[in-house]
C-alpha cells in the first residue's frame, strides 16, 4: 500500500472511529436510554403531582421560599457556562489541543441550559402562568416588569440558549456533511438538509473560520452576563448573605469551575463508552486538569475574600448568616470546602493525577458535588436565618423535589445519549485539521511533532 | 456548468491547479473542495477574499440594541408605573435588556451573514463529491460551454484525477 493510500485509509478509518457512536445502538445503549427515560418519566409524574396539588407538595415554605428548584437552576446554569465558553476561549486562542473536546463541551452547554430553563417553570408552581413573562400586554393589561432581575434572567437565558445552539450547529456544519456522505436513504436526506449543501470549498472554509471566531467572541460576553444576572437574582435583594458586590464574579467563577469539571466527567465517560482513547488522550486530561486547577484556585480565592471581608467587618446581621451556616450546615460546608479546594488543589498539582482517568473522574465528580452543595448553601441559609428572629426556619426537600432533581440529571444524560447517537460527538473536521497541520521533524537526535501555523 | 476532479492527495491536486492555469483556465473559476481548511494559496488563490461578516454582526447588534431599548424603555413609557420620585425609565434594567438583545441579534446577524457569504443553503446545481469527506481532494472548475467542459475534464484526468464529476452551476 502506498503512503497516499495509507493516508486516505486513515482519514476513512478516523471518520469511522469518530462516528462509532452513531452506529446501530447496542443493547447497553438501549438499556441506558430506557433507564434514563424511566427516571425522567418519574420526575414528570412528580411535577404533574405538584401541578395538581400545588407547591405544598414541595418542601419550600416560609421563610425558605427558594429551595431545590432554584438550587438546581443555579447549578445547571453554572454547568452550562463552561461548555461554550471554554470552547470559545480555546478557539480564539487557537489552542490546538482543543479539537477533540469542542463538540462534547458545546453540546453540554445546550443541554444543561435547557435543563436549567425548566426549573423556573417548575418553581412557578402555577406553570401555566408562564406567559406573563412574555412581553406582550396580557389579559390584565400588564407588561412584564423589566426592573425585575427575574426578567433579566429570562432574556439572558433565551439569548444564551439560542447563541449556544447556533454555536454548536455552526461547529457541526462540516461534520454533518461527513455524516451525510456516509448515510443512505431517509437519513441521508435529513443530514443533507442539516448540512445545508456544505461542500468544503475554499470560500466556505474561509467564511466558516471567520464566523466561528466572531461567534466565539460574541458568545463569551453572553456567557458572562448570564451567570452575572443569575447572581443578581440574589445580590439585588437586601437579604444578608446575598447583597454583595462580589456575587457576580464569584458566580461566574463558580460556574466556570463546575462547568469545566462537568466537561472532564463527560469526556472521560465518552472516551470509555465509545472507545475514543485515540482522540481523547491523557494529554487532553492533563490540560483540562491544569485549567481546573487554576479555576479551583480562583474560586477558593473569591470564597476566601467574601468570608474575610464579612468576618473583618463583623456586621452582626451579615456575620450571623455565616455562623448559622457553620452551625446548622457544618457538614455541607465541610463537603464544599473539601470538594472544591482541599482535594482539588493539591491533587491537581500532580501531573500523574491529571493524566489518570479514574483520578480525574473522581475529582471532577467531587467538584460538582461540592458545587451543588455550594448552591444549596448560597440559597438556603440566608433565607432560613434572615434579620427577623421570629422568621427563622429550616428547609428540607421532599421526595417531589428530589425526584425532579433526579429527573434533571437523567434528562441531561438522556439528551446527551440521544445526541451522541444522532450527531457526531467528536469535532471531526477540527481533528482532521489538527492532523493535517501536524508534521514530524528531525531535531538533533529526536523526531518531534510540530504544528504548521499561518503567520 | 461545473466539473469536479477528485484527486488522491493535496500534491496531485495542487499540480492539477497549476496545469489548469497553464491551460489558460481563469483562476477565479477554480476552487478546491477539501475535508479540512488549508491556508490561502495551498491549492487555490481566491481573488475576492473580502468579507462583510462583521457588518452583518454590527447591523444585527444595532437592530438588537434598538429592539431591546424599545422593548424595555418603550413599554415603561407606554405603561408607566409611578413609584415615588423614581424615573419611569430605569437606566440599569434598560441597559441590561438592551445588552442582551444587542448580543442576541449580533449572533443572529453573524449566522445569517455566514450563510449569505457561503451561498448556503445550496442543495441544487452544486456537484457533491462524497469522496472529499473521506480525505480526497476535489478541484472544481466552472465552464461556460459543453466544449470547455470536455476540455477541462480531459485536463483533470490527465493531471491525475481518479474520478471526474460534472453538474449544474457552482454558486
XYZ file of N, CA, C and O in Angstrom, chain B residues 27-130:
416
model
N -8.228 31.667 -12.975
C -8.074 31.169 -11.605
C -9.333 31.393 -10.767
O -9.637 30.603 -9.868
N -10.080 32.450 -11.096
C -11.299 32.675 -10.297
C -12.383 31.638 -10.583
O -13.365 31.551 -9.852
N -12.199 30.862 -11.671
C -13.161 29.794 -11.972
C -12.800 28.483 -11.284
O -13.514 27.486 -11.409
N -11.671 28.485 -10.580
C -11.214 27.243 -9.937
C -11.379 27.375 -8.421
O -11.039 28.406 -7.847
N -11.884 26.323 -7.821
C -11.879 26.290 -6.357
C -11.593 24.858 -5.899
O -11.644 23.923 -6.700
N -11.288 24.755 -4.627
C -10.968 23.427 -4.096
C -12.106 22.950 -3.202
O -12.818 23.744 -2.599
N -12.255 21.628 -3.115
C -13.196 21.021 -2.172
C -12.355 20.135 -1.259
O -11.736 19.171 -1.732
N -12.328 20.466 0.017
C -11.475 19.712 0.938
C -12.214 19.394 2.239
O -13.175 20.070 2.590
N -11.698 18.364 2.914
C -12.308 17.971 4.191
C -11.818 18.843 5.331
O -12.434 18.875 6.392
N -10.701 19.503 5.114
C -10.165 20.412 6.133
C -9.767 21.720 5.456
O -9.480 21.728 4.262
N -9.753 22.799 6.216
C -9.344 24.067 5.593
C -7.829 24.127 5.433
O -7.098 23.694 6.320
N -7.383 24.626 4.308
C -5.944 24.830 4.102
C -5.684 26.324 3.950
O -6.565 27.054 3.486
N -4.489 26.754 4.337
C -4.191 28.186 4.190
C -4.321 28.636 2.732
O -4.160 27.831 1.806
N -4.628 29.902 2.571
C -4.788 30.513 1.249
C -3.563 30.229 0.380
O -2.420 30.391 0.829
N -3.806 29.770 -0.839
C -2.709 29.545 -1.765
C -2.176 28.125 -1.775
O -1.422 27.754 -2.663
N -2.548 27.303 -0.802
C -2.086 25.904 -0.814
C -2.628 25.205 -2.064
O -1.918 24.476 -2.740
N -3.891 25.449 -2.355
C -4.474 24.881 -3.580
C -4.883 25.973 -4.560
O -4.483 25.960 -5.714
N -5.705 26.887 -4.080
C -6.182 27.952 -4.967
C -5.988 29.319 -4.308
O -5.902 29.413 -3.086
N -5.934 30.331 -5.139
C -5.913 31.711 -4.652
C -7.289 32.284 -4.913
O -7.736 32.329 -6.056
N -7.937 32.713 -3.865
C -9.237 33.363 -4.070
C -8.986 34.801 -4.463
O -8.226 35.502 -3.783
N -9.628 35.236 -5.534
C -9.432 36.618 -5.983
C -10.102 37.587 -5.012
O -9.524 38.583 -4.601
N -11.327 37.222 -4.643
C -12.102 38.136 -3.795
C -12.237 37.532 -2.393
O -13.040 36.634 -2.182
N -11.398 38.007 -1.490
C -11.470 37.466 -0.121
C -12.126 38.450 0.842
O -12.024 38.289 2.051
N -12.789 39.459 0.258
C -13.461 40.419 1.142
C -14.595 39.723 1.883
O -15.250 38.833 1.342
N -14.796 40.147 3.110
C -15.893 39.581 3.888
C -16.650 40.718 4.571
O -16.053 41.683 5.042
N -17.956 40.570 4.584
C -18.783 41.608 5.226
C -19.413 41.080 6.508
O -20.381 41.647 7.010
N -18.851 39.974 6.980
C -19.449 39.304 8.132
C -19.570 40.230 9.344
O -20.586 40.245 10.037
N -18.510 41.003 9.587
C -18.533 41.876 10.771
C -19.624 42.935 10.655
O -20.177 43.364 11.665
N -19.963 43.293 9.408
C -21.026 44.289 9.220
C -22.389 43.676 9.501
O -23.297 44.345 9.988
N -22.522 42.377 9.149
C -23.770 41.686 9.499
C -23.921 41.651 11.019
O -24.999 41.867 11.556
N -22.807 41.362 11.709
C -22.834 41.303 13.175
C -23.159 42.674 13.755
O -23.994 42.795 14.659
N -22.512 43.695 13.185
C -22.742 45.060 13.682
C -24.187 45.492 13.424
O -24.859 46.037 14.312
N -24.645 45.197 12.216
C -26.032 45.547 11.862
C -27.012 44.858 12.794
O -27.972 45.475 13.289
N -26.745 43.569 13.023
C -27.598 42.810 13.944
C -27.562 43.428 15.329
O -28.602 43.580 15.985
N -26.360 43.788 15.761
C -26.202 44.376 17.091
C -26.975 45.674 17.240
O -27.646 45.905 18.253
N -26.896 46.521 16.206
C -27.620 47.810 16.267
C -29.134 47.560 16.298
O -29.862 48.156 17.097
N -29.573 46.638 15.434
C -31.015 46.308 15.416
C -31.441 45.762 16.777
O -32.525 46.098 17.288
N -30.574 44.933 17.375
C -30.880 44.352 18.680
C -30.938 45.411 19.767
O -31.827 45.391 20.630
N -29.995 46.354 19.702
C -29.962 47.420 20.711
C -31.248 48.250 20.645
O -31.851 48.568 21.674
N -31.662 48.555 19.410
C -32.896 49.337 19.254
C -34.104 48.547 19.751
O -34.984 49.087 20.431
N -34.125 47.251 19.419
C -35.252 46.402 19.850
C -35.292 46.311 21.376
O -36.356 46.460 21.989
N -34.112 46.027 21.963
C -34.049 45.870 23.419
C -34.444 47.154 24.135
O -35.237 47.136 25.084
N -33.916 48.272 23.635
C -34.235 49.560 24.257
C -35.725 49.857 24.088
O -36.405 50.274 25.025
N -36.206 49.607 22.873
C -37.624 49.856 22.585
C -38.529 49.030 23.485
O -39.534 49.516 24.001
N -38.139 47.787 23.685
C -38.964 46.882 24.493
C -38.980 47.323 25.961
O -40.044 47.452 26.579
N -37.778 47.540 26.501
C -37.690 47.837 27.936
C -38.137 49.280 28.251
O -38.957 49.492 29.144
N -37.593 50.234 27.483
C -37.927 51.625 27.766
C -39.297 51.982 27.188
O -40.092 52.676 27.833
N -39.568 51.469 26.006
C -40.835 51.794 25.330
C -42.040 51.321 26.126
O -43.022 52.061 26.290
N -41.962 50.088 26.642
C -43.118 49.586 27.394
C -43.265 50.329 28.720
O -44.371 50.483 29.221
N -42.123 50.780 29.282
C -42.208 51.566 30.524
C -42.914 52.898 30.262
O -43.694 53.378 31.087
N -42.645 53.477 29.100
C -43.310 54.736 28.725
C -44.801 54.508 28.446
O -45.639 55.294 28.822
N -45.055 53.389 27.748
C -46.441 53.106 27.370
C -47.315 52.787 28.581
O -48.480 53.154 28.639
N -46.739 52.051 29.515
C -47.484 51.632 30.711
C -46.737 52.134 31.941
O -46.102 51.355 32.648
N -46.768 53.440 32.202
C -45.935 53.979 33.283
C -46.382 53.512 34.671
O -47.578 53.441 34.956
N -45.389 53.151 35.472
C -45.639 52.796 36.863
C -44.943 53.855 37.722
O -43.718 53.893 37.772
N -45.742 54.730 38.335
C -45.140 55.816 39.128
C -44.822 55.294 40.522
O -45.717 54.890 41.263
N -43.533 55.275 40.843
C -43.111 54.788 42.155
C -42.290 55.885 42.817
O -41.119 56.078 42.461
N -42.897 56.598 43.756
C -42.193 57.695 44.407
C -41.701 58.678 43.366
O -42.393 59.001 42.412
N -40.479 59.127 43.516
C -39.935 60.052 42.522
C -38.951 59.343 41.602
O -38.076 59.943 41.014
N -39.121 58.023 41.503
C -38.187 57.266 40.662
C -38.514 57.472 39.185
O -39.683 57.676 38.829
N -37.488 57.436 38.331
C -37.759 57.669 36.903
C -38.576 56.523 36.295
O -38.474 55.390 36.745
N -39.342 56.875 35.278
C -40.157 55.859 34.595
C -39.241 54.864 33.889
O -39.451 53.656 33.941
N -38.242 55.402 33.207
C -37.287 54.528 32.514
C -36.061 54.371 33.405
O -35.292 55.315 33.599
N -35.896 53.177 33.924
C -34.800 52.918 34.848
C -33.552 52.523 34.049
O -33.600 51.590 33.237
N -32.487 53.238 34.304
C -31.295 53.121 33.442
C -30.695 51.716 33.420
O -30.495 51.125 32.351
N -30.403 51.143 34.583
C -29.694 49.854 34.613
C -30.499 48.699 34.014
O -29.975 47.964 33.167
N -31.766 48.522 34.412
C -32.532 47.428 33.793
C -32.643 47.575 32.278
O -32.484 46.602 31.541
N -32.883 48.813 31.820
C -32.993 49.029 30.367
C -31.653 48.690 29.699
O -31.606 48.068 28.636
N -30.579 49.076 30.360
C -29.238 48.768 29.830
C -29.003 47.272 29.703
O -28.467 46.802 28.696
N -29.432 46.533 30.702
C -29.221 45.074 30.684
C -30.035 44.417 29.562
O -29.523 43.587 28.802
N -31.297 44.796 29.453
C -32.149 44.220 28.395
C -31.591 44.614 27.020
O -31.516 43.785 26.101
N -31.173 45.864 26.888
C -30.599 46.334 25.620
C -29.356 45.517 25.280
O -29.167 45.090 24.141
N -28.526 45.279 26.278
C -27.294 44.494 26.080
C -27.623 43.085 25.583
O -27.035 42.611 24.601
N -28.569 42.421 26.255
C -28.903 41.040 25.868
C -29.424 40.976 24.433
O -29.046 40.093 23.661
N -30.291 41.919 24.091
C -30.826 41.930 22.719
C -29.742 42.272 21.700
O -29.735 41.738 20.594
N -28.842 43.163 22.088
C -27.730 43.511 21.180
C -26.927 42.259 20.842
O -26.645 41.969 19.674
N -26.569 41.500 21.889
C -25.751 40.312 21.671
C -26.514 39.257 20.874
O -25.967 38.616 19.977
N -27.797 39.081 21.220
C -28.601 38.067 20.524
C -28.690 38.376 19.037
O -28.440 37.510 18.184
N -29.001 39.618 18.720
C -29.163 39.979 17.307
C -27.814 39.992 16.582
O -27.748 39.706 15.386
N -26.743 40.311 17.307
C -25.414 40.260 16.670
C -25.063 38.817 16.307
O -24.508 38.557 15.234
N -25.404 37.887 17.188
C -25.161 36.460 16.904
C -26.006 36.014 15.716
O -25.506 35.357 14.793
N -27.281 36.392 15.743
C -28.164 36.012 14.628
C -27.659 36.632 13.315
O -27.668 35.979 12.268
N -27.206 37.880 13.401
C -26.671 38.552 12.214
C -25.434 37.837 11.676
O -25.279 37.683 10.461
N -24.585 37.371 12.590
C -23.372 36.658 12.167
C -23.731 35.367 11.426
O -23.174 35.074 10.364
N -24.663 34.621 12.002
C -25.047 33.342 11.377
C -25.722 33.602 10.027
O -25.428 32.938 9.025
N -26.581 34.589 9.996
C -27.264 34.951 8.749
C -26.227 35.354 7.692
O -26.247 34.873 6.555
N -25.306 36.207 8.113
C -24.260 36.668 7.189
C -23.378 35.529 6.714
O -22.976 35.488 5.548
N -23.115 34.594 7.615
C -22.279 33.448 7.239
C -22.935 32.653 6.106
O -22.287 32.316 5.116
N -24.220 32.384 6.263
C -24.901 31.612 5.214
C -24.979 32.404 3.910
O -24.839 31.844 2.828
N -25.194 33.703 4.012
C -25.243 34.534 2.796
C -23.885 34.477 2.092
O -23.807 34.253 0.878
N -22.812 34.672 2.856
C -21.473 34.713 2.233
C -21.040 33.348 1.702
O -20.295 33.264 0.733
N -21.479 32.289 2.372
C -21.127 30.949 1.884
C -21.969 30.537 0.676
O -21.626 29.612 -0.037
N -23.108 31.209 0.511
C -24.032 30.810 -0.558
C -24.821 29.571 -0.172
O -25.268 28.810 -1.021
N -25.000 29.375 1.127
C -25.765 28.228 1.619
C -27.118 28.732 2.141
O -27.209 29.883 2.561
N -28.146 27.917 2.159
C -28.198 26.536 1.699
C -28.094 26.442 0.177
O -28.623 27.288 -0.532
N -27.417 25.405 -0.264
C -27.229 25.223 -1.699
C -27.392 23.764 -2.057
O -26.415 23.031 -2.131
N -28.630 23.373 -2.204
C -28.893 21.961 -2.481
C -28.901 21.653 -3.973
O -28.645 20.544 -4.394
N -29.226 22.667 -4.782
C -29.392 22.421 -6.214
C -28.183 22.945 -6.994
O -27.499 23.865 -6.546
N -27.967 22.363 -8.136
C -26.944 22.824 -9.095
C -25.542 22.833 -8.508
O -24.698 23.592 -8.943
N -25.275 22.061 -7.503
C -23.923 22.001 -6.953
C -23.474 20.549 -6.986
O -24.174 19.674 -6.493
N -22.312 20.327 -7.557
C -21.801 18.956 -7.644
C -21.336 18.530 -6.252
O -20.505 19.198 -5.639
N -21.912 17.464 -5.754
C -21.482 16.936 -4.465
C -20.443 15.843 -4.709
O -20.630 15.001 -5.577
N -19.363 15.891 -3.957
C -18.303 14.890 -4.105
C -18.079 14.213 -2.760
O -17.296 14.700 -1.939
N -18.785 13.104 -2.503
C -18.677 12.465 -1.186
C -17.280 11.959 -0.863
O -16.952 11.766 0.304
